[in-house]
GROMACS .gro file of C-alpha atoms in nm:
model
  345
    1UNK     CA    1  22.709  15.070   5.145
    2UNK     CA    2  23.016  14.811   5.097
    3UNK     CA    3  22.839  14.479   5.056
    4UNK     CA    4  22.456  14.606   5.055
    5UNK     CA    5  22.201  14.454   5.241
    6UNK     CA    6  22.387  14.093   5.212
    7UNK     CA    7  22.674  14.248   5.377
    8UNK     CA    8  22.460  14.405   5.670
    9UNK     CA    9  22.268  14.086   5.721
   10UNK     CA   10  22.624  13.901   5.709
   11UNK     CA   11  22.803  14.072   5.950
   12UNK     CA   12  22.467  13.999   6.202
   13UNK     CA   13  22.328  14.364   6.166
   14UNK     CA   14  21.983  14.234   5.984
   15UNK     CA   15  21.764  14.073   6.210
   16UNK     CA   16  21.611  13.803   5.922
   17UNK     CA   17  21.661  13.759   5.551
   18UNK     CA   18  21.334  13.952   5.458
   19UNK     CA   19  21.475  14.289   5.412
   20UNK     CA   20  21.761  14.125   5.184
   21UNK     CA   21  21.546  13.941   4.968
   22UNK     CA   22  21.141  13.779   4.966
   23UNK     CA   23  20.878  13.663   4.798
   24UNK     CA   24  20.557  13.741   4.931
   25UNK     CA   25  20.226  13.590   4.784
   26UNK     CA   26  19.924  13.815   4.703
   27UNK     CA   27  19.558  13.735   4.622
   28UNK     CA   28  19.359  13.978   4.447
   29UNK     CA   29  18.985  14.077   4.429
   30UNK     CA   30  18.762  13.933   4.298
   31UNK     CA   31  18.675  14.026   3.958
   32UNK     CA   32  18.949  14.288   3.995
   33UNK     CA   33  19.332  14.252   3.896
   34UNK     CA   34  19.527  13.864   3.920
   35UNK     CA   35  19.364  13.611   4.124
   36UNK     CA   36  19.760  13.544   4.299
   37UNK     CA   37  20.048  13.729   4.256
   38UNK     CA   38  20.401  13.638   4.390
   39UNK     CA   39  20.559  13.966   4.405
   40UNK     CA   40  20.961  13.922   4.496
   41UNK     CA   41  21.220  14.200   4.600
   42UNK     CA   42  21.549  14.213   4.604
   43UNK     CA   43  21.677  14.490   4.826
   44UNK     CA   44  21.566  14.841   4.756
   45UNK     CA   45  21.671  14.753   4.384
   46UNK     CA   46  21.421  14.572   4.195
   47UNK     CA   47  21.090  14.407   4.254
   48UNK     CA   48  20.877  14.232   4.033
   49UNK     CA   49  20.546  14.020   4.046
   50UNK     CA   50  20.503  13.702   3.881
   51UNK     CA   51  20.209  13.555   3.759
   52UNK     CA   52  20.113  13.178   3.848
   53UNK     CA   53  19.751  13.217   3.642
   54UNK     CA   54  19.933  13.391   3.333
   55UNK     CA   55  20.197  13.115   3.265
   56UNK     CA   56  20.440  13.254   3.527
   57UNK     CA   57  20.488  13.555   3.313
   58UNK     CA   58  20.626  13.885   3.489
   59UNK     CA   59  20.392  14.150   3.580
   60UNK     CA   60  20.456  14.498   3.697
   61UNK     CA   61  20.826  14.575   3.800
   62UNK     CA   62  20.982  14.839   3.948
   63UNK     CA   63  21.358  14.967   4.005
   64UNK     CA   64  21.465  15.243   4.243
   65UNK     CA   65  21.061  15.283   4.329
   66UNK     CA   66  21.053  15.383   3.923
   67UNK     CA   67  20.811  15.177   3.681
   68UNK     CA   68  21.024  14.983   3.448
   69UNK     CA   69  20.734  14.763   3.280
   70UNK     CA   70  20.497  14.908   3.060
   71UNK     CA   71  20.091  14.819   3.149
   72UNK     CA   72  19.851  14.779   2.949
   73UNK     CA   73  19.488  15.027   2.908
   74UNK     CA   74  19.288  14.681   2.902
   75UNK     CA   75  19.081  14.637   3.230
   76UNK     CA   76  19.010  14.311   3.216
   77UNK     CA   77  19.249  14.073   3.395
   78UNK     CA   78  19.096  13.698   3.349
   79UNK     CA   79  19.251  13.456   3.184
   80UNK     CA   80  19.111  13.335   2.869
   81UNK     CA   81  18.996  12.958   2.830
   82UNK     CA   82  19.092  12.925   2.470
   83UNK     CA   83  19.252  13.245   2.299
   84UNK     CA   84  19.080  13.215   1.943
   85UNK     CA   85  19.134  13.491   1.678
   86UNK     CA   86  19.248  13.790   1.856
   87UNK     CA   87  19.106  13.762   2.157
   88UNK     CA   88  19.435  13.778   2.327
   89UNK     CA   89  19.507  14.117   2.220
   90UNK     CA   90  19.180  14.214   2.489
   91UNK     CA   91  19.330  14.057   2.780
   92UNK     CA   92  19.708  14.188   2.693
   93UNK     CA   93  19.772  14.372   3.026
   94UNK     CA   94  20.132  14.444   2.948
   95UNK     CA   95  20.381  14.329   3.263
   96UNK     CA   96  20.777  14.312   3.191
   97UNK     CA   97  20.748  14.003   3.010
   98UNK     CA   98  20.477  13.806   2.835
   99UNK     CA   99  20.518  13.437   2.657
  100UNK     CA  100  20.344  13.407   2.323
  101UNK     CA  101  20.321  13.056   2.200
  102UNK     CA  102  20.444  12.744   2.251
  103UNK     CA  103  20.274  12.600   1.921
  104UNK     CA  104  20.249  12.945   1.711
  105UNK     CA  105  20.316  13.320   1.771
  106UNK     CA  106  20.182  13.613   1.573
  107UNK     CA  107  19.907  13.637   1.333
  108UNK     CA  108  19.609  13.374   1.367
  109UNK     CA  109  19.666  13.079   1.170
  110UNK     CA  110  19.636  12.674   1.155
  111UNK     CA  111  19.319  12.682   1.387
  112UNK     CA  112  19.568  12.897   1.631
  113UNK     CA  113  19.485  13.226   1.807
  114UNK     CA  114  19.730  13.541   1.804
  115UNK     CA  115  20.017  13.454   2.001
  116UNK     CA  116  19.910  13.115   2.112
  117UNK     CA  117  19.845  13.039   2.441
  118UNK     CA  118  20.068  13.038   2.735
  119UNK     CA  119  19.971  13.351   2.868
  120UNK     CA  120  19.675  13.239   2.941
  121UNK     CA  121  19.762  12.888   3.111
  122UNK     CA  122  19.804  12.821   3.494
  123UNK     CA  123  20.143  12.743   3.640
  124UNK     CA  124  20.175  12.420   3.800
  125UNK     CA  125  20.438  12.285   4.114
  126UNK     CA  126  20.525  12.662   4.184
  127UNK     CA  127  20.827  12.674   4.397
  128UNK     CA  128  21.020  12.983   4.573
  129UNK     CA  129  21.337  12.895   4.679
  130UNK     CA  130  21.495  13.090   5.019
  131UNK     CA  131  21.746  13.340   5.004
  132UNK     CA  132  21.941  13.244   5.281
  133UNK     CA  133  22.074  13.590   5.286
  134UNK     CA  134  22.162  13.645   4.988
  135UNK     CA  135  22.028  13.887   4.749
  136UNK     CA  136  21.859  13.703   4.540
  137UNK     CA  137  21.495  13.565   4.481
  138UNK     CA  138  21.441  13.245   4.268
  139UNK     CA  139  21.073  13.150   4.164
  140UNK     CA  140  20.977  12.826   3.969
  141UNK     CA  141  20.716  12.618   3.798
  142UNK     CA  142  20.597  12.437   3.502
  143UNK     CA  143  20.373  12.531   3.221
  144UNK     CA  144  20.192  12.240   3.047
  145UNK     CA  145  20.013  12.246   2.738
  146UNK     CA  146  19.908  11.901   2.662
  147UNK     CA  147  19.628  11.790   2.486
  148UNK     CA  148  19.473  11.433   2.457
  149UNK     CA  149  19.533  11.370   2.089
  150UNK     CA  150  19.737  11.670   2.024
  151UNK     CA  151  20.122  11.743   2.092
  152UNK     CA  152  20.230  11.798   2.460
  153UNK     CA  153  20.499  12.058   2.564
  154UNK     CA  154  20.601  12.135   2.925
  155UNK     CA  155  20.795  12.469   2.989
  156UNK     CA  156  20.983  12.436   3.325
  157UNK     CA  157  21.077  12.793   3.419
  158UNK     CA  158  21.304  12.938   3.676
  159UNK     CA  159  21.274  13.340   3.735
  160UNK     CA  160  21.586  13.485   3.924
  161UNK     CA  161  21.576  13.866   4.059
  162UNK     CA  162  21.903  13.922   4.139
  163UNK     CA  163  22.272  14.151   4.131
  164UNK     CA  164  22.486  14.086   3.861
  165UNK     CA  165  22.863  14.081   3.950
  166UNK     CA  166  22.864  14.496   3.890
  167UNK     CA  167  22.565  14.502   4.169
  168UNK     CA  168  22.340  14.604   3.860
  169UNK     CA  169  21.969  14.495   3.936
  170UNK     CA  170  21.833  14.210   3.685
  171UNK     CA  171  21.555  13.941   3.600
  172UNK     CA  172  21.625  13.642   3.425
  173UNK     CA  173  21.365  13.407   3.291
  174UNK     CA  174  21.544  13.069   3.200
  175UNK     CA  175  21.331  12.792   3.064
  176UNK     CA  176  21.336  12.444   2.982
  177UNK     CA  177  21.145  12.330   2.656
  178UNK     CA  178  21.037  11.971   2.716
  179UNK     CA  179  20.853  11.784   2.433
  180UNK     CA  180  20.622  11.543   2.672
  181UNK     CA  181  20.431  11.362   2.381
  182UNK     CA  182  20.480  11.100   2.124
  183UNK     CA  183  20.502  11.269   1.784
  184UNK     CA  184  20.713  11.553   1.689
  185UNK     CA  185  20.579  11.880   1.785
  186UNK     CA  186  20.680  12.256   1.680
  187UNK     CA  187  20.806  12.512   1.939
  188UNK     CA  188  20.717  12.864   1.868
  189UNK     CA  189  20.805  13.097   2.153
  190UNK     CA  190  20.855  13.471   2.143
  191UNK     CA  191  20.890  13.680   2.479
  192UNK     CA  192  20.727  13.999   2.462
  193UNK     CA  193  20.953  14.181   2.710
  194UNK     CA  194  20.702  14.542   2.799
  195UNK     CA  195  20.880  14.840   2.882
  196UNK     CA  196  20.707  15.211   2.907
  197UNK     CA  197  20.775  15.540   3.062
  198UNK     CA  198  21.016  15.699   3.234
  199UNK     CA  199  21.274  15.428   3.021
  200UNK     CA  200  21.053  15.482   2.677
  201UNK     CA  201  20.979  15.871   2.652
  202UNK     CA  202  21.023  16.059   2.273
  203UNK     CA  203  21.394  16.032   2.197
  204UNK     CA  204  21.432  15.723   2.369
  205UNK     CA  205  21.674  15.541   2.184
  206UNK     CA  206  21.724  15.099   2.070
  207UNK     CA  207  22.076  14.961   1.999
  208UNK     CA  208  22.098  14.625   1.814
  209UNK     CA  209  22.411  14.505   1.605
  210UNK     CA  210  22.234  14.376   1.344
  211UNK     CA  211  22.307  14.328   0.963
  212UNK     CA  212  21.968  14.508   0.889
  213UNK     CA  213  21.620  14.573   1.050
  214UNK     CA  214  21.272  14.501   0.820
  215UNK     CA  215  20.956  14.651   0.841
  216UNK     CA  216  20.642  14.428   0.837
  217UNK     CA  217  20.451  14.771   0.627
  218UNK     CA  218  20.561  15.105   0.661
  219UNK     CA  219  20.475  15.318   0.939
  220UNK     CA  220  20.494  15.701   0.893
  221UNK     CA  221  20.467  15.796   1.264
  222UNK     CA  222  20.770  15.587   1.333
  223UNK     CA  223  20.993  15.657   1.058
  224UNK     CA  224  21.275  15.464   1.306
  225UNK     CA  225  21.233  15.205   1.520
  226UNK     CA  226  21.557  15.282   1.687
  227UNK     CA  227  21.445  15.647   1.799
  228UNK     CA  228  21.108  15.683   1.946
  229UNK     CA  229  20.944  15.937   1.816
  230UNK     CA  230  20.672  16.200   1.958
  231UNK     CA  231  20.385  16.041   2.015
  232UNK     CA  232  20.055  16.063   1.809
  233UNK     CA  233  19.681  16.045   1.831
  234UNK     CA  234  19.625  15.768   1.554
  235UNK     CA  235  19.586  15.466   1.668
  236UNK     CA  236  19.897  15.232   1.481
  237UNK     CA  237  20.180  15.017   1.546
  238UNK     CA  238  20.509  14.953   1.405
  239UNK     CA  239  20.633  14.593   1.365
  240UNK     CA  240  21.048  14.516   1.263
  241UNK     CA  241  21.237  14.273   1.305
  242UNK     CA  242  21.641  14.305   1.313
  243UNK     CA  243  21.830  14.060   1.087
  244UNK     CA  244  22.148  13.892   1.115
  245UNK     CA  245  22.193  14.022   1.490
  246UNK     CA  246  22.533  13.926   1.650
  247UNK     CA  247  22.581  13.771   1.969
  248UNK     CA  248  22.925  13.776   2.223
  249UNK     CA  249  22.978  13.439   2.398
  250UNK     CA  250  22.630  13.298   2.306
  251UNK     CA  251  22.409  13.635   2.425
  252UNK     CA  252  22.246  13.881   2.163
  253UNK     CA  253  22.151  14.196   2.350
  254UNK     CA  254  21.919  14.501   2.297
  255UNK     CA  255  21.973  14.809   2.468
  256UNK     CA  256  21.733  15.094   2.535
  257UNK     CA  257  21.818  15.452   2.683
  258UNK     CA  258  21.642  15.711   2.742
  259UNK     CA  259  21.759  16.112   2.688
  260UNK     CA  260  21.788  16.141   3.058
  261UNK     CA  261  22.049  15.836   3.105
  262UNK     CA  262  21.759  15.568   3.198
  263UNK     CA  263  21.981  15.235   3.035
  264UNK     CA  264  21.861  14.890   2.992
  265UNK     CA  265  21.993  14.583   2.852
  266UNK     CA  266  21.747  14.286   2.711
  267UNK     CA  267  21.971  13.975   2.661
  268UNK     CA  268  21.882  13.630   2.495
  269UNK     CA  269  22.028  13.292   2.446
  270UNK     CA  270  22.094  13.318   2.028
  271UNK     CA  271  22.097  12.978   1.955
  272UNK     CA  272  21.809  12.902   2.063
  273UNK     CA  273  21.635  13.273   2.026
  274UNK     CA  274  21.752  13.344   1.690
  275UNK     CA  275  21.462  13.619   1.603
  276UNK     CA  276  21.468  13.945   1.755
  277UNK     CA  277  21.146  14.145   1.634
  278UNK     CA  278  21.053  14.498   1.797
  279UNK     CA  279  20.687  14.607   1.836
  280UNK     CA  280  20.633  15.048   1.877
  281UNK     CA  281  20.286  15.165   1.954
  282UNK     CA  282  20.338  15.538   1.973
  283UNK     CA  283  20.015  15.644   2.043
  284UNK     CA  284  19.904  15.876   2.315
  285UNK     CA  285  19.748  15.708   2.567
  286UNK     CA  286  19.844  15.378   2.471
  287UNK     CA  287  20.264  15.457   2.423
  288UNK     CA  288  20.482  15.103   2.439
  289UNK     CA  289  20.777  14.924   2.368
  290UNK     CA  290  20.852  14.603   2.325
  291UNK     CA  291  21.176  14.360   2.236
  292UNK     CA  292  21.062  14.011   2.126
  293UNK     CA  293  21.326  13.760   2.102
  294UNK     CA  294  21.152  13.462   1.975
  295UNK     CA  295  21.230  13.085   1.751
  296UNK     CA  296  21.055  13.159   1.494
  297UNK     CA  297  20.935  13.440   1.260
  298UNK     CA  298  20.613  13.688   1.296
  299UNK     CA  299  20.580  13.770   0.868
  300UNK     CA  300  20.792  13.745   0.591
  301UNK     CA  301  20.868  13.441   0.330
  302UNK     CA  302  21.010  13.250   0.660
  303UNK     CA  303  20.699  13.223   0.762
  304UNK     CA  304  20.466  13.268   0.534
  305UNK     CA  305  20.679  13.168   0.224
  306UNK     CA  306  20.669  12.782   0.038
  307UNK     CA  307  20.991  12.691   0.237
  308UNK     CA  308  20.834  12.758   0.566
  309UNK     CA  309  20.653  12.446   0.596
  310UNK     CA  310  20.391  12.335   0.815
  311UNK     CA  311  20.476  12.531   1.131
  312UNK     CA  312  20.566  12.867   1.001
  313UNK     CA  313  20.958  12.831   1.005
  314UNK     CA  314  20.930  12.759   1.349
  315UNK     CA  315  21.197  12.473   1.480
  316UNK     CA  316  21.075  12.120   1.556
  317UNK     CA  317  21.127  11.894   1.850
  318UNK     CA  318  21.158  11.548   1.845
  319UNK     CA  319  20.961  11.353   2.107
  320UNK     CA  320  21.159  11.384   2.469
  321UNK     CA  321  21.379  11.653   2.326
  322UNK     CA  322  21.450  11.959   2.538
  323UNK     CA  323  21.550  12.302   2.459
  324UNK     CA  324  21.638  12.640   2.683
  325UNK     CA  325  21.555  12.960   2.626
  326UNK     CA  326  21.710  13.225   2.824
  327UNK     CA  327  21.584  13.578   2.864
  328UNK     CA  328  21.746  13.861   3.111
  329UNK     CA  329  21.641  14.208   3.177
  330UNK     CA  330  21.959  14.444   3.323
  331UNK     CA  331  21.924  14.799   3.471
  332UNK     CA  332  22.244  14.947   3.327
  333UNK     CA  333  22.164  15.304   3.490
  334UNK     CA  334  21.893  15.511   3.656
  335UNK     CA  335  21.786  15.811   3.539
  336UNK     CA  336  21.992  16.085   3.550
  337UNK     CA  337  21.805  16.336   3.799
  338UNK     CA  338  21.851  16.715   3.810
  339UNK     CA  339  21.915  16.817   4.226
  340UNK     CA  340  21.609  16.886   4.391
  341UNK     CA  341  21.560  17.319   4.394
  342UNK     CA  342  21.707  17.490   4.746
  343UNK     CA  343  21.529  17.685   4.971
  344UNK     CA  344  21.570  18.013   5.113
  345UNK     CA  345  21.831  18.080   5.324
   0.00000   0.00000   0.00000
């Protein structure tokens, strides 16, 4: 329909904004699922939730009533006080996008957990901003990790569900990197952005333009990363990253189809987001991809190496210094569906 839902609600045919766009809050069970969700729709296009207890990451999403984010076979959903070892990987519930860091990502290391944690902190001053028609929802807050004697970071992030110009359904995630304490303090970020079945089936395919894409160790049952292969009943993972990926005005993009014309596009602010690593976990039961633009690196020499310093070849800010990451999930296409079988005559 010319103009959508905007249009109808324009021309005085929509009785409130609601159908165009909200936000609506949710509060789980007890014991059972988030304590608070926010979920937000846009039209009959998109809808997401977001997370206020799990850093105001993005939880389940949908497009076209299809699941776009992959979830997760752990059950339990609370948060964990302080993430040690690899504790984090037993409360990883999936979602369309997950924030590992701010002070490390990957492996344990330096008296850090695996992948750091922002997933597990609260969201503070959460906002949700009106539509006023339009289609668009746009949900903020701020994400503190300060410590008495430690460094202090605050990440003040703004989560848009919107139309591109093309009408094409997207989320972007932009945030603001503040350094709130007194001494220098490293910023290691990676965004785990989930995605599962019907986008990630066998034959699903990943295009990157990159220079060259490295394997962390070799993993038969993916032989490659940029063809997802059948899935299999041994429990492994493959981790890559892609090297020397090019960007067009500022954005590096992934993007993932499927054989039956399911198309998405992950985008990223490369300056800032200079890493693009890509996790696999082809096993039955537990099938997932995920696209991890990040600062710094998850293994290699940059990180582990004698010129990756103290923080793991992650960047350093300066005391007051700000940085912004941007992150944007785009539905390029839905899948194409054969026509439903005729009855009778």
């Amino acid at each position: 329909m010319p103009g959508g839902l905007a249009g109808l609600r324009a021309r005085g045919l929509l009785a409130s904004d609601d159908p165009v766009a909200e936000v609506v809050e949710h509060h789980g069970v007890p014991g059972e699922g988030h304590p608070r969700v926010l979920h937000a729709r846009v039209g009959g296009a998109l809808a997401l939730d977001v997370l206020p207890a799990r850093g105001f990451d993005l939880g389940d999403a949908w497009v076209g009533g299809l699941p776009l984010s992959w979830r997760s076979a752990s059950s339990d959903a609370r948060s964990l006080d302080v993430p040690s070892g690899t504790a984090w990987a037993d409360r990883f519930l999936g979602g369309l996008l997950t924030t590992c860091g701010p002070l490390s990502t990957g492996p344990p290391r330096a008296g850090h957990g695996l992948h750091g944690d922002h997933h597990h902190t609260p969201a503070r001053r959460v906002r949700v901003q009106p539509s006023r028609g339009a289609a668009r929802a746009v949900l903020e807050a701020d994400v503190e990790r300060a410590g008495l004697f430690g460094p202090s970071l605050r990440t003040e992030r703004r989560v848009t569900v919107d139309l591109d110009d093309d009408g094409r359904p997207r989320v972007v995630v932009h945030d603001t990197v503040v350094n709130t304490g007194s001494v220098p303090c490293p910023v290691a970020v990676l965004y785990h952005v989930n995605l599962g079945a019907p986008l990630v089936v066998p034959g699903t395919t990943v295009e990157v333009a990159a220079d060259e894409v490295v394997l962390r160790e070799p993993c038969p049952q993916v032989p490659d990363v940029g063809v997802l292969p059948e899935p299999c009943d041994e429990l492994v993972e493959a981790v890559a990253e892609h090297r020397g990926v090019r960007a067009a005005a500022g954005t590096a993009s992934a993007v993932v189809t499927s054989p039956d014309g399911f198309r998405v596009r992950v985008g990223w602010s490369a300056a800032t987001l200079p890493r693009l690593h890509q996790w696999v976990l082809p096993t039955r039961g537990r099938w997932a991809l995920a696209l991890e633009p990040a600062t710094a690196p998850l293994f290699g020499p940059d990180r582990d190496g004698p010129g990756a310093g103290a923080h793991a070849g992650a960047p350093v800010l300066d005391p007051g210094g700000r940085r912004e990451h941007t992150v944007a999930v785009t539905v390029l296409s839905l899948p194409l569906l054969p026509p439903a079988p005729r009855g009778d005559a």
